[in-house]
Coordinates of C-alpha atoms and ligand atoms in Angstrom, one line a residue:
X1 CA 92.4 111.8 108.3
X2 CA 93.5 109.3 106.4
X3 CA 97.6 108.4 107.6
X4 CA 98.2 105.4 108.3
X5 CA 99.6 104.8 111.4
X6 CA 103.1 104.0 110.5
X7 CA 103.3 107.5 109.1
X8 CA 102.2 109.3 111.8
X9 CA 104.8 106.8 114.3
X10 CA 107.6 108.5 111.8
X11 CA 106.0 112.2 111.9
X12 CA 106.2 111.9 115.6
X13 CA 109.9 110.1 116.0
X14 CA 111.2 112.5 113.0
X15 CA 109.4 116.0 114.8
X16 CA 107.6 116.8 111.6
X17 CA 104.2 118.2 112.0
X18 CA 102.2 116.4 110.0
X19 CA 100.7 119.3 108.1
X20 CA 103.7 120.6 106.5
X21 CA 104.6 116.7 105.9
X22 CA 102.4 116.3 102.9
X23 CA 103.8 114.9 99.7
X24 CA 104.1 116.4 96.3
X25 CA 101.6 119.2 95.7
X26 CA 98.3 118.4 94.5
X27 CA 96.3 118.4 91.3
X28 CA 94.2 121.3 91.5
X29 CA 90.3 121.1 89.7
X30 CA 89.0 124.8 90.5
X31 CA 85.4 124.6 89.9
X32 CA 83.5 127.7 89.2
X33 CA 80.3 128.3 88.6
X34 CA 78.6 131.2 87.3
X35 CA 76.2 133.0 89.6
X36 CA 75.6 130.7 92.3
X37 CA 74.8 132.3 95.2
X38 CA 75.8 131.3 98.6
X39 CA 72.7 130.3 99.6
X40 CA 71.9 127.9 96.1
X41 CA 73.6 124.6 97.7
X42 CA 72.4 122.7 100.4
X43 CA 74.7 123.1 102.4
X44 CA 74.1 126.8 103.0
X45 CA 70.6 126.5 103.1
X46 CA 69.0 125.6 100.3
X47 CA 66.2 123.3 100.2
X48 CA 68.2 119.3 101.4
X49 CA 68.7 117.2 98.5
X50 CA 69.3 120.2 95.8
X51 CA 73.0 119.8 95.4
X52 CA 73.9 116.3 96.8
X53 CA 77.4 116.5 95.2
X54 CA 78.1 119.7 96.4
X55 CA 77.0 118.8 99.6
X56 CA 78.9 115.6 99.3
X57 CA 82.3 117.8 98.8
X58 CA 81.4 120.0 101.8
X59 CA 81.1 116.8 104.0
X60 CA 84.5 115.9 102.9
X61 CA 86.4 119.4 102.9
X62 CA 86.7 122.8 104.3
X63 CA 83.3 124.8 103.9
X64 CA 84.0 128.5 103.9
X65 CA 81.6 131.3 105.3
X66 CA 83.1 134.2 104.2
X67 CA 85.0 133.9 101.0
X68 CA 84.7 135.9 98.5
X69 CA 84.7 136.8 94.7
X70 CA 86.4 140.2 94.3
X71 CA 83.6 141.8 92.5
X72 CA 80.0 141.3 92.0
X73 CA 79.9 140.4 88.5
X74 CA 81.9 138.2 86.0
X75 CA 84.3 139.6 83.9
X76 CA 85.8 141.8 86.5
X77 CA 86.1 138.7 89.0
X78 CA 87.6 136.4 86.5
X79 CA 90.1 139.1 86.2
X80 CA 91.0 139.2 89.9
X81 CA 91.1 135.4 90.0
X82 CA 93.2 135.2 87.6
X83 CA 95.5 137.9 87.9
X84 CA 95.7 138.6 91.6
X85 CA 94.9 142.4 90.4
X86 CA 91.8 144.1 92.0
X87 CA 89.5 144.6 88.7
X88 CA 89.0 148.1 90.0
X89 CA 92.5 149.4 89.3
X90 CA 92.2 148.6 85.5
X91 CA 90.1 150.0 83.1
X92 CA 88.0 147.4 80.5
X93 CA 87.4 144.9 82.8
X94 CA 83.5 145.2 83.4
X95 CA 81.3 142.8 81.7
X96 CA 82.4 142.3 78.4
X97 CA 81.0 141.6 74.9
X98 CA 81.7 138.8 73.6
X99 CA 83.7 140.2 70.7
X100 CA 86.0 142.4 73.3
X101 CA 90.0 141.7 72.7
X102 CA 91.7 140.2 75.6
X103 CA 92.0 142.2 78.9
X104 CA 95.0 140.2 80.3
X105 CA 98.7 140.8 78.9
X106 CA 100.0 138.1 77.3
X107 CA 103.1 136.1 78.9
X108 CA 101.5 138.2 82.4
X109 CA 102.2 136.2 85.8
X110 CA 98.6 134.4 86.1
X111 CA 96.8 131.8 88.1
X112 CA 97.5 129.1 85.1
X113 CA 100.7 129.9 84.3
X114 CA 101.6 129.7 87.8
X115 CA 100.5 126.1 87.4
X116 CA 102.3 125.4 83.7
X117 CA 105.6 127.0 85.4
X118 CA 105.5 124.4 87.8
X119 CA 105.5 121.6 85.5
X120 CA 101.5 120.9 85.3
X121 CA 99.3 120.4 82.6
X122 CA 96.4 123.5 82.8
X123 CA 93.4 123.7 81.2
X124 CA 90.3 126.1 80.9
X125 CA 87.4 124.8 80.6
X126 CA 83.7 126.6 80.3
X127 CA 83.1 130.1 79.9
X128 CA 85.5 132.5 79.6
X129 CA 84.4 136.3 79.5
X130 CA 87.8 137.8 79.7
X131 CA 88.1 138.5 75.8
X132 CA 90.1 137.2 72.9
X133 CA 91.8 138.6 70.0
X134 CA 93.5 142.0 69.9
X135 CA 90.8 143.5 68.6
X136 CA 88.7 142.8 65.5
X137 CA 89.1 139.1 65.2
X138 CA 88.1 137.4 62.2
X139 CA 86.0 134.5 64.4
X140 CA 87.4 132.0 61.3
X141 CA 90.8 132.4 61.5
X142 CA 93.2 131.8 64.5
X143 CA 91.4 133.0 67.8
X144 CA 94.7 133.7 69.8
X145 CA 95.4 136.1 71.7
X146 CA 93.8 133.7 74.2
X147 CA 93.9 131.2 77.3
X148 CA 96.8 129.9 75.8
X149 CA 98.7 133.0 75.8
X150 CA 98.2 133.1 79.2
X151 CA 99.3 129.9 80.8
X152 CA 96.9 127.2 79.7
X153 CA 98.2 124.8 77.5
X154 CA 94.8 123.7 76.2
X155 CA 91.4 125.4 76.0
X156 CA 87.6 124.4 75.3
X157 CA 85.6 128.1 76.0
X158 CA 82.8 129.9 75.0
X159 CA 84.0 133.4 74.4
X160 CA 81.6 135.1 77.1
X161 CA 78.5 134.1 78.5
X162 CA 75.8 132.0 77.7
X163 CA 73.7 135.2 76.3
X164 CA 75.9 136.6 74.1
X165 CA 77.0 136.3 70.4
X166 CA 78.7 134.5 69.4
X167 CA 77.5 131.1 70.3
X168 CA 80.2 128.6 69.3
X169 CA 83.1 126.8 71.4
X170 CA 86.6 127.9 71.5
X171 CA 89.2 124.5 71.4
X172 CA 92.5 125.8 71.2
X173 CA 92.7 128.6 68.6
X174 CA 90.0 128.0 66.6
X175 CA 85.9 127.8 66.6
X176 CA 84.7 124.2 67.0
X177 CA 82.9 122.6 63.7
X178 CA 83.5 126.1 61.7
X179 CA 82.7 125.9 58.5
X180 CA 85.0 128.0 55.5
X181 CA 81.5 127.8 53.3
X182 CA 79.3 129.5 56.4
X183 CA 81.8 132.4 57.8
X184 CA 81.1 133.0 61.4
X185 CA 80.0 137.1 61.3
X186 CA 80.2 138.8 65.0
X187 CA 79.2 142.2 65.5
X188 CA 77.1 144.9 68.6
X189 CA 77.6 147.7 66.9
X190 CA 74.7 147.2 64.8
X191 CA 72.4 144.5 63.1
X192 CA 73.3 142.1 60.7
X193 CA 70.4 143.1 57.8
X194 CA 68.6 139.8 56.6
X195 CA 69.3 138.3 60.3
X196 CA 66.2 137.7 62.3
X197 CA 66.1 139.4 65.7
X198 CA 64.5 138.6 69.0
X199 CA 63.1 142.1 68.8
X200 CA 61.8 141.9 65.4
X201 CA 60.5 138.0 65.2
X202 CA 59.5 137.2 68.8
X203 CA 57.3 134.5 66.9
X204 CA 61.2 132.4 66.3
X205 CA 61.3 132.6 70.2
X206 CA 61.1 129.6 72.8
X207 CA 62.4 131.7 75.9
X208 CA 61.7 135.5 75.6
X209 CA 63.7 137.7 76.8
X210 CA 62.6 140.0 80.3
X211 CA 64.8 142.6 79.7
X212 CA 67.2 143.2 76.6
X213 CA 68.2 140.1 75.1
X214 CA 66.9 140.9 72.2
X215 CA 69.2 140.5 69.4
X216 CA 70.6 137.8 67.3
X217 CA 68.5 134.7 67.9
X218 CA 70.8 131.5 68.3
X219 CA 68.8 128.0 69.1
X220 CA 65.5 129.6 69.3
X221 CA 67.0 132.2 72.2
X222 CA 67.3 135.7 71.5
X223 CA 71.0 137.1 72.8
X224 CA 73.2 140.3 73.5
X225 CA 75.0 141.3 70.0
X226 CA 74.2 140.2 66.3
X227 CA 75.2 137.1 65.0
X228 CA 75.6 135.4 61.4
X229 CA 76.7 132.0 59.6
X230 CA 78.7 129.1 61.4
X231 CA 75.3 127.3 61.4
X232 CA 77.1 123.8 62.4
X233 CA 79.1 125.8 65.1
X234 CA 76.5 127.1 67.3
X235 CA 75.7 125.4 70.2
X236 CA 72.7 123.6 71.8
X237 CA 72.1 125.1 75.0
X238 CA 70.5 122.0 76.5
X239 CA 73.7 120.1 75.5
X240 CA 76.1 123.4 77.0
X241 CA 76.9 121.3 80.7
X242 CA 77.6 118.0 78.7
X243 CA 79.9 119.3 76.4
X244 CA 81.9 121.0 79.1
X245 CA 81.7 118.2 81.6
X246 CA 83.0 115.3 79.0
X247 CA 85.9 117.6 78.4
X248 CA 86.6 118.3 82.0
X249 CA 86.3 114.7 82.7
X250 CA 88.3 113.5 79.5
X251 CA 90.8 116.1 80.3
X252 CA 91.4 114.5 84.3
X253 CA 91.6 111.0 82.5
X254 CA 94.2 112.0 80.1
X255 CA 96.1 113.4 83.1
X256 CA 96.2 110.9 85.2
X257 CA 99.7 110.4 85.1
X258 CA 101.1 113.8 85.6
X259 CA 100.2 116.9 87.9
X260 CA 97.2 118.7 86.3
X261 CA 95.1 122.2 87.0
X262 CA 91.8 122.3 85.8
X263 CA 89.5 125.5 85.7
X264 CA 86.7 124.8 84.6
X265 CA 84.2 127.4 84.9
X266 CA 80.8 126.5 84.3
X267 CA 77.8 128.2 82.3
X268 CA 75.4 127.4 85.2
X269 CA 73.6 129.0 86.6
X270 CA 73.7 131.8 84.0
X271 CA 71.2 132.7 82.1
X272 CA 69.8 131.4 79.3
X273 CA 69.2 128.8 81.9
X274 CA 68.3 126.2 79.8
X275 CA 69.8 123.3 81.6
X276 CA 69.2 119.5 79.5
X277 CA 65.8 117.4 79.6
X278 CA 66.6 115.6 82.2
X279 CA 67.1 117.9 84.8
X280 CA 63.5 119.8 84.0
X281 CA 61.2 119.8 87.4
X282 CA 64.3 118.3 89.5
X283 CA 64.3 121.3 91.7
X284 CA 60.4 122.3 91.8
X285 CA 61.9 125.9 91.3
X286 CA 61.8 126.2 87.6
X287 CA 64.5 126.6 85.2
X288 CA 66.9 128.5 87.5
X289 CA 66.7 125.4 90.2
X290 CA 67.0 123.0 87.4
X291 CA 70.4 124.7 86.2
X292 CA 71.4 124.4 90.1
X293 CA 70.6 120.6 89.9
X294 CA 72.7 120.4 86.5
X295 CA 75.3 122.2 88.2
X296 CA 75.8 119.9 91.1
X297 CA 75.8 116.8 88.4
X298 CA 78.8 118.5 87.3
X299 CA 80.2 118.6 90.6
X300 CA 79.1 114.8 90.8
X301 CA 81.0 113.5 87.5
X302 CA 83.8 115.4 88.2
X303 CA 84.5 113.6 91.4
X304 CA 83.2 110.5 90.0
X305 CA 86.3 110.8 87.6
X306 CA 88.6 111.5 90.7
X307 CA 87.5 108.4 92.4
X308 CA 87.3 106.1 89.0
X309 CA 91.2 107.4 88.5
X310 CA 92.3 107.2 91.9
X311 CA 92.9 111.2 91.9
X312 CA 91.0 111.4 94.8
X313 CA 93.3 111.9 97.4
X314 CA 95.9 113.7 95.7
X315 CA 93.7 116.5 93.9
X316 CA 92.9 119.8 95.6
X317 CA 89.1 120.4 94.4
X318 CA 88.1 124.0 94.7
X319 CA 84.3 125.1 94.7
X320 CA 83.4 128.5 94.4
X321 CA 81.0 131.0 92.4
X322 CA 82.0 134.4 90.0
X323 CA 79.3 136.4 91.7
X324 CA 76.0 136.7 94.0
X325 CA 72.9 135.4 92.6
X326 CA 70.0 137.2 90.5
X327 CA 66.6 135.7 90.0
X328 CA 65.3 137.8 86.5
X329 CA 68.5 138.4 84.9
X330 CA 66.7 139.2 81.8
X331 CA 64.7 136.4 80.5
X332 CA 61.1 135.0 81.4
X333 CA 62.1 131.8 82.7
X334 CA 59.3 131.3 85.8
X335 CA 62.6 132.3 88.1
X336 CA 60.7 134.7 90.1
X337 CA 57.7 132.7 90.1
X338 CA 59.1 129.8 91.2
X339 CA 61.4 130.8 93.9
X340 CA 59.2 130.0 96.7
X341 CA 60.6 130.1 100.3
X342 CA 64.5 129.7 98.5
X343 CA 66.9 132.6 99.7
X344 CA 70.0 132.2 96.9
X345 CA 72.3 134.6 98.4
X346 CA 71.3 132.2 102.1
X347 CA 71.2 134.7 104.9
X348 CA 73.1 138.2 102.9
X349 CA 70.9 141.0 101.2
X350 CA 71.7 141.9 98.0
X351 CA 73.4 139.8 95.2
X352 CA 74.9 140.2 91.9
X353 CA 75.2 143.7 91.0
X354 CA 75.0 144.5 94.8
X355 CA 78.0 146.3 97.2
X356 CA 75.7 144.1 100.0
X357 CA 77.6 141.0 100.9
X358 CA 75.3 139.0 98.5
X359 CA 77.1 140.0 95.7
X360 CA 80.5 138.4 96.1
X361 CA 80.1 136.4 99.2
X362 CA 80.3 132.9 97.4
X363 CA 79.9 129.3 98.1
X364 CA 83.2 128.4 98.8
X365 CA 84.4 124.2 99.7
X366 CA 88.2 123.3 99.2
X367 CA 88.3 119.3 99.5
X368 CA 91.8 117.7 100.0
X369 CA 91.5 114.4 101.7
X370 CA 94.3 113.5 104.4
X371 CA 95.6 117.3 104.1
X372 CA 92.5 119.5 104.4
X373 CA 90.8 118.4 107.3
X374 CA 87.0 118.4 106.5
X375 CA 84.8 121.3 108.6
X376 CA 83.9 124.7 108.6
X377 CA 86.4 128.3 108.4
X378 CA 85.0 131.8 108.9
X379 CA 88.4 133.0 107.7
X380 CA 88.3 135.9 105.6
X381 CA 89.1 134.9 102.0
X382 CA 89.5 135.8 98.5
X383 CA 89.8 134.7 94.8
X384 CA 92.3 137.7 94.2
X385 CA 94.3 135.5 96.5
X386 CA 94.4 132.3 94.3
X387 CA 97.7 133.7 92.7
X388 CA 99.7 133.7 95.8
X389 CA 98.2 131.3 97.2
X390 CA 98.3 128.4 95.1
X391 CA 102.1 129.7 93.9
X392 CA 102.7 128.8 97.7
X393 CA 101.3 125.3 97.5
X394 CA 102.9 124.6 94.4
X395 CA 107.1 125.6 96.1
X396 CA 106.9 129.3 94.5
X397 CA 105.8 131.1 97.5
X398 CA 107.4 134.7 96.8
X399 CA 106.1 137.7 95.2
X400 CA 105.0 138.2 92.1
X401 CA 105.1 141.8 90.9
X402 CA 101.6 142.0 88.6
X403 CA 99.8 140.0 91.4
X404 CA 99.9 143.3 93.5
X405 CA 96.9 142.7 95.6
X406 CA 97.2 138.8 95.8
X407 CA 98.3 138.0 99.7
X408 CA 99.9 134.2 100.0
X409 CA 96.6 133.1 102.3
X410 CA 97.5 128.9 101.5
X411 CA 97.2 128.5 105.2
X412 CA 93.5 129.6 105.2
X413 CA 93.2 127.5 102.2
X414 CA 94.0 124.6 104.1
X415 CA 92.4 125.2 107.3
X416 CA 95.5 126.2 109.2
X417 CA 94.2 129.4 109.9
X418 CA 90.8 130.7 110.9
X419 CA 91.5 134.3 110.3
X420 CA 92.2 135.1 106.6
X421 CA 92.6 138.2 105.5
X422 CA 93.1 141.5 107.5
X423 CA 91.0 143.8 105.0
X424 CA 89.3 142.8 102.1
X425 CA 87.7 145.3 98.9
X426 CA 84.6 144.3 97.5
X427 CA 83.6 145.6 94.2
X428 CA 80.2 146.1 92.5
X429 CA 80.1 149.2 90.3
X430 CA 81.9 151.5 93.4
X431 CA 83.2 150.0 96.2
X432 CA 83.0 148.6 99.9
X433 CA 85.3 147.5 102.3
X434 CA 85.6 145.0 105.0
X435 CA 87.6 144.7 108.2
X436 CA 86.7 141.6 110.2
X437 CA 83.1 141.6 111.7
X438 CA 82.6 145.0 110.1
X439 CA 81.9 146.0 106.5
X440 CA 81.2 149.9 104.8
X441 CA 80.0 151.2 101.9
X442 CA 80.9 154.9 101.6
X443 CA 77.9 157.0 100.6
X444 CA 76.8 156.7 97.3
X445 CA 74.6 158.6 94.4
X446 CA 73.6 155.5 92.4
X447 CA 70.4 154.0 92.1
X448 CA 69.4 152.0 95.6
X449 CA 67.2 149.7 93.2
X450 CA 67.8 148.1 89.8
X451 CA 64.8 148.2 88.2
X452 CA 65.0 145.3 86.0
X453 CA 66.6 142.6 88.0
X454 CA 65.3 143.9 91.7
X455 CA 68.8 144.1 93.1
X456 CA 69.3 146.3 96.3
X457 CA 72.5 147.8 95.3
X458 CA 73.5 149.2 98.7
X459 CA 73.8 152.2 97.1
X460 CA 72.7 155.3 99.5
X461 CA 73.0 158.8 99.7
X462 CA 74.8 158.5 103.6
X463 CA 77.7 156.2 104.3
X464 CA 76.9 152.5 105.9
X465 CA 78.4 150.2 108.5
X466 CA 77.0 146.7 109.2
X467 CA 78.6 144.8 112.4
X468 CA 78.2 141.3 110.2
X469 CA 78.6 139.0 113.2
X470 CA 75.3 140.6 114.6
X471 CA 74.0 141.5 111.7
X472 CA 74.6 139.3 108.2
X473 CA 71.6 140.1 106.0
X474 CA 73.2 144.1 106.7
X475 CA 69.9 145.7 108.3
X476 CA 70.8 147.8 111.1
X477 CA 73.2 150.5 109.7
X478 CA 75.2 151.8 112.5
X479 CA 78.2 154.1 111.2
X480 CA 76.8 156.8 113.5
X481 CA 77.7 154.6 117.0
X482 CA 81.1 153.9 115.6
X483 CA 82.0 156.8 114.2
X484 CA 86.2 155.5 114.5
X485 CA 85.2 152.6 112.8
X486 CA 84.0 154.1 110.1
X487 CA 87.1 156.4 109.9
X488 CA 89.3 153.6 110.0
X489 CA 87.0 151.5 107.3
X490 CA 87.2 154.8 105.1
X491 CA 91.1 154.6 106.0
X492 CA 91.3 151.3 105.2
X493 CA 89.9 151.6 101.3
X494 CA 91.7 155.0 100.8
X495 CA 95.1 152.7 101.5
X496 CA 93.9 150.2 98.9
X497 CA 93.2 152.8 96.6
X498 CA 96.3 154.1 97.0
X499 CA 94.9 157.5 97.5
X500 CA 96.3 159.6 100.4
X501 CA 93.7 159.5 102.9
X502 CA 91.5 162.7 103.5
X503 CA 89.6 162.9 106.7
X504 CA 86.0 163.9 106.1
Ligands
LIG1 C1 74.1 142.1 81.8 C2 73.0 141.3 81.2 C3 72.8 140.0 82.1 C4 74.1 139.3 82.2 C5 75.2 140.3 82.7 C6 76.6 139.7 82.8 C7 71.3 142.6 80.0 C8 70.0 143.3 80.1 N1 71.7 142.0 81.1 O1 74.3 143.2 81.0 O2 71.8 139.2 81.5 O3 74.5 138.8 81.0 O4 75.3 141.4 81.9 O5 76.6 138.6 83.6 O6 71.8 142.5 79.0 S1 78.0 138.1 84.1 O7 77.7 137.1 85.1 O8 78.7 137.6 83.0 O9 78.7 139.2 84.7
LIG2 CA1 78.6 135.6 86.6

């Protein structure tokens, strides 16, 4: 803590606790990476020295143990996050293409505009995977519907992910460096004729591709969906974590004065991981390591800008990932070869794609000096909650009628309370359900195995209950000693369903 003693003589003469004492709210810089599992910073367990920054943020703020993303893979968690809507209840909100309209109404209630109504500046920053347009957008015109119809006032995004088409930046409403004489062409349906094609030129490859990814070829990379023109658009992937940091750090700069919200959602530790020169070899785990190490430079310039402003203290900094981690996510890049002894979903089975605790139990660190006392909290929490949440720290506590499964949980947020959440859905393909200690996953016909990426899905033909206190890494199934557990588990998701509850 960092009061001075003066102010805690006037908490005590006035009778105001000194939590609820603090000042104006706080800038907020949400950092969020892309499928860093819990286990990929040092902090919870990898290797020391891998993440320095993050661990630097830990030592400083409030390291979570059970928070969660509400869903196991991006687009649908982005949607929660922002919305305070369970992905599950909507249709279109799996992983999109990159030329998929916007899944979010426009003028909707959402985490940004939550921000913007309260007077601060927002901005998204990174990837964003949540679709733009309203269907077939001419990528050389105005891109809008977008971020900006949705509370931020300013934007720099790649549409969707690293590996799909098209690969340019988003500022604003319009495709960075496009070029009227080279029209950007965007297209899955079917191939571009003329275009060269991971599948058909492999020879124009310098990372090949595991498992699909082989489509358009953009910077020597093959991708998901066809691709043509806006040559001086595309981008470099080595130069992908630059680009977005300068504008993360140039946006807190430019901020300075007034109350600010940053997303910025980064492209590591997605794949193409293809993180710049000077991060090759940093990790000894190959490419995938390397992008962890980029990563936590992020991290490290972002907080550099805090201190260099004197933002420090007065900025919220939240840390957290979209989903669990995969190792072959569909490009030869030595992940699985170099791995060694490194666990990145820690001590949980499973990971992206995965109803195990893996696949949405993220690294989670919320750092606010002299109002977040620096630790540890096992308290149950969300993304879905971000809505409420952060409405609550910024005076709008109340409820917002769109956000229907965001719960005000601010007070976990800050430490204040060690429980979180009563009940919690977790989503990967079907769902699961958590209550506490204890977590189910109703029986389920999928595959127990993705072939291509290795995942244990959790997926299995009789229903499973894990006692996590006793049992993290989900081993020992034992619905058949509890069987009222389980009925009250199965209870529990038929209520957030909404489904009247039949007894089985
Ligand atoms: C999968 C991709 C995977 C990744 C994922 C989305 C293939 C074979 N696999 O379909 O590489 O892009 O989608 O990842 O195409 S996410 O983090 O954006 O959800
Ligand atoms: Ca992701």
């Amino acid at each position: 803590m960092t009061l001075r003693p003066w102010i805690i003589v006037a908490f005590v003469t006035l009778g105001i606790p000194a939590s609820a004492a603090s000042a104006a709210p706080p800038n907020v810089v949400l950092i969020y990476a892309d499928d860093l599992g819990y286990g990929d910073v040092s902090v919870n367990g990898a290797r020391a020295g891998l993440t320095p920054h993050v661990d630097r943020l830990a030592r400083e703020g409030l390291r979570f143990t059970d928070a969660h993303a509400t869903s196991a893979t991006c687009t649908p968690s982005r949607y929660g996050l922002m919305t305070g809507e369970y992905p599950w209840r909507r249709q279109g909100t799996g992983v999109l293409p990159g030329d998929a309209k916007l899944i979010i109404e426009p003028g909707r209630t959402t985490l940004a505009s939550v921000f913007r109504d309260a007077g601060y500046r927002t901005m998204a920053v990174g990837k964003w995977h949540l679709g733009l347009g309203s269907g077939d957008l001419d990528w050389n015109g105005r891109i809008a519907p977008g971020p900006l119809e949705i509370g931020f006032d300013e934007c720099f995004v790649m549409a969707a992910t690293g590996d799909r088409v098209p690969c340019v930046y988003v500022k604003d409403h319009e495709v960075v460096n496009r070029d009227p004489a080279d029209p950007i062409v965007v297209r899955y349906d079917a191939a571009i004729p003329g275009e060269p094609t991971g599948r058909a030129n492999p020879e124009r490859l310098r990372l090949h591709p595991s498992h699909g990814h082989d489509m358009a070829i953009v910077d020597g990379v093959s991708r998901i969906g066809f691709m043509k023109g806006g040559e001086k658009a595309r981008w470099t992937d080595e130069a992908m974590a630059d680009t977005f940091t300068a504008q993360a750090v140039e946006f807190i700069r430019r901020n300075r004065d007034r109350p600010f919200f940053l997303y910025l959602a980064t492209h590591d530790v997605h794949v193409p991981r293809l993180p710049a020169a000077r991060f090759l070899g940093k990790s000894g785990m190959g490419p995938r390591g390397d992008a962890i190490a980029e990563f936590d430079w992020t991290v490290g310039e972002v907080l550099r800008a805090l201190d260099d402003t004197g933002l420090a203290a007065s900025t919220m900094v939240v840390l957290t990932s979209d989903n669990g981690p995969v190792v072959d996510d569909g490009y030869r890049d030595q992940a699985v070869e170099k791995l060694g002894g490194h666990r990145p979903a820690g001590p949980f089975r499973g990971g992206k794609y995965s109803k195990f605790e893996g696949g949405t139990r993220m690294p989670f660190i919320v750092r606010w000096p002299g109002r977040v006392q620096p630790g540890t909290s096992p308290a149950l929490v969300c993304q879905v909650d971000f809505v409420a949440s952060f409405a609550a720290l910024v005076g709008r506590a109340g409820t917002i009628a769109t956000a229907l499964d965001s719960r005000d949980h601010l007070r976990a947020l800050l430490g204040e309370d060690a429980k979180g959440r009563e009940t919690l859905i977790e989503q990967a393909g079907g769902l699961a359900v958590r209550r506490g200690r204890w977590k189910f996953i109703p029986a389920s016909s999928g595959a127990r195995i993705l072939a291509n990426t290795a995942t244990e899905t959790g997926n299995a033909p009789a229903p499973q209950l894990y006692d996590l206190d006793a049992d993290p890494g989900e081993t020992r199934n034992v619905a058949a000693e509890h069987p009222d557990l389980v009925e009250q588990l199965r209870r529990d998701l038929a209520e957030a369903r909404g489904e009247p509850h039949r007894s089985k």
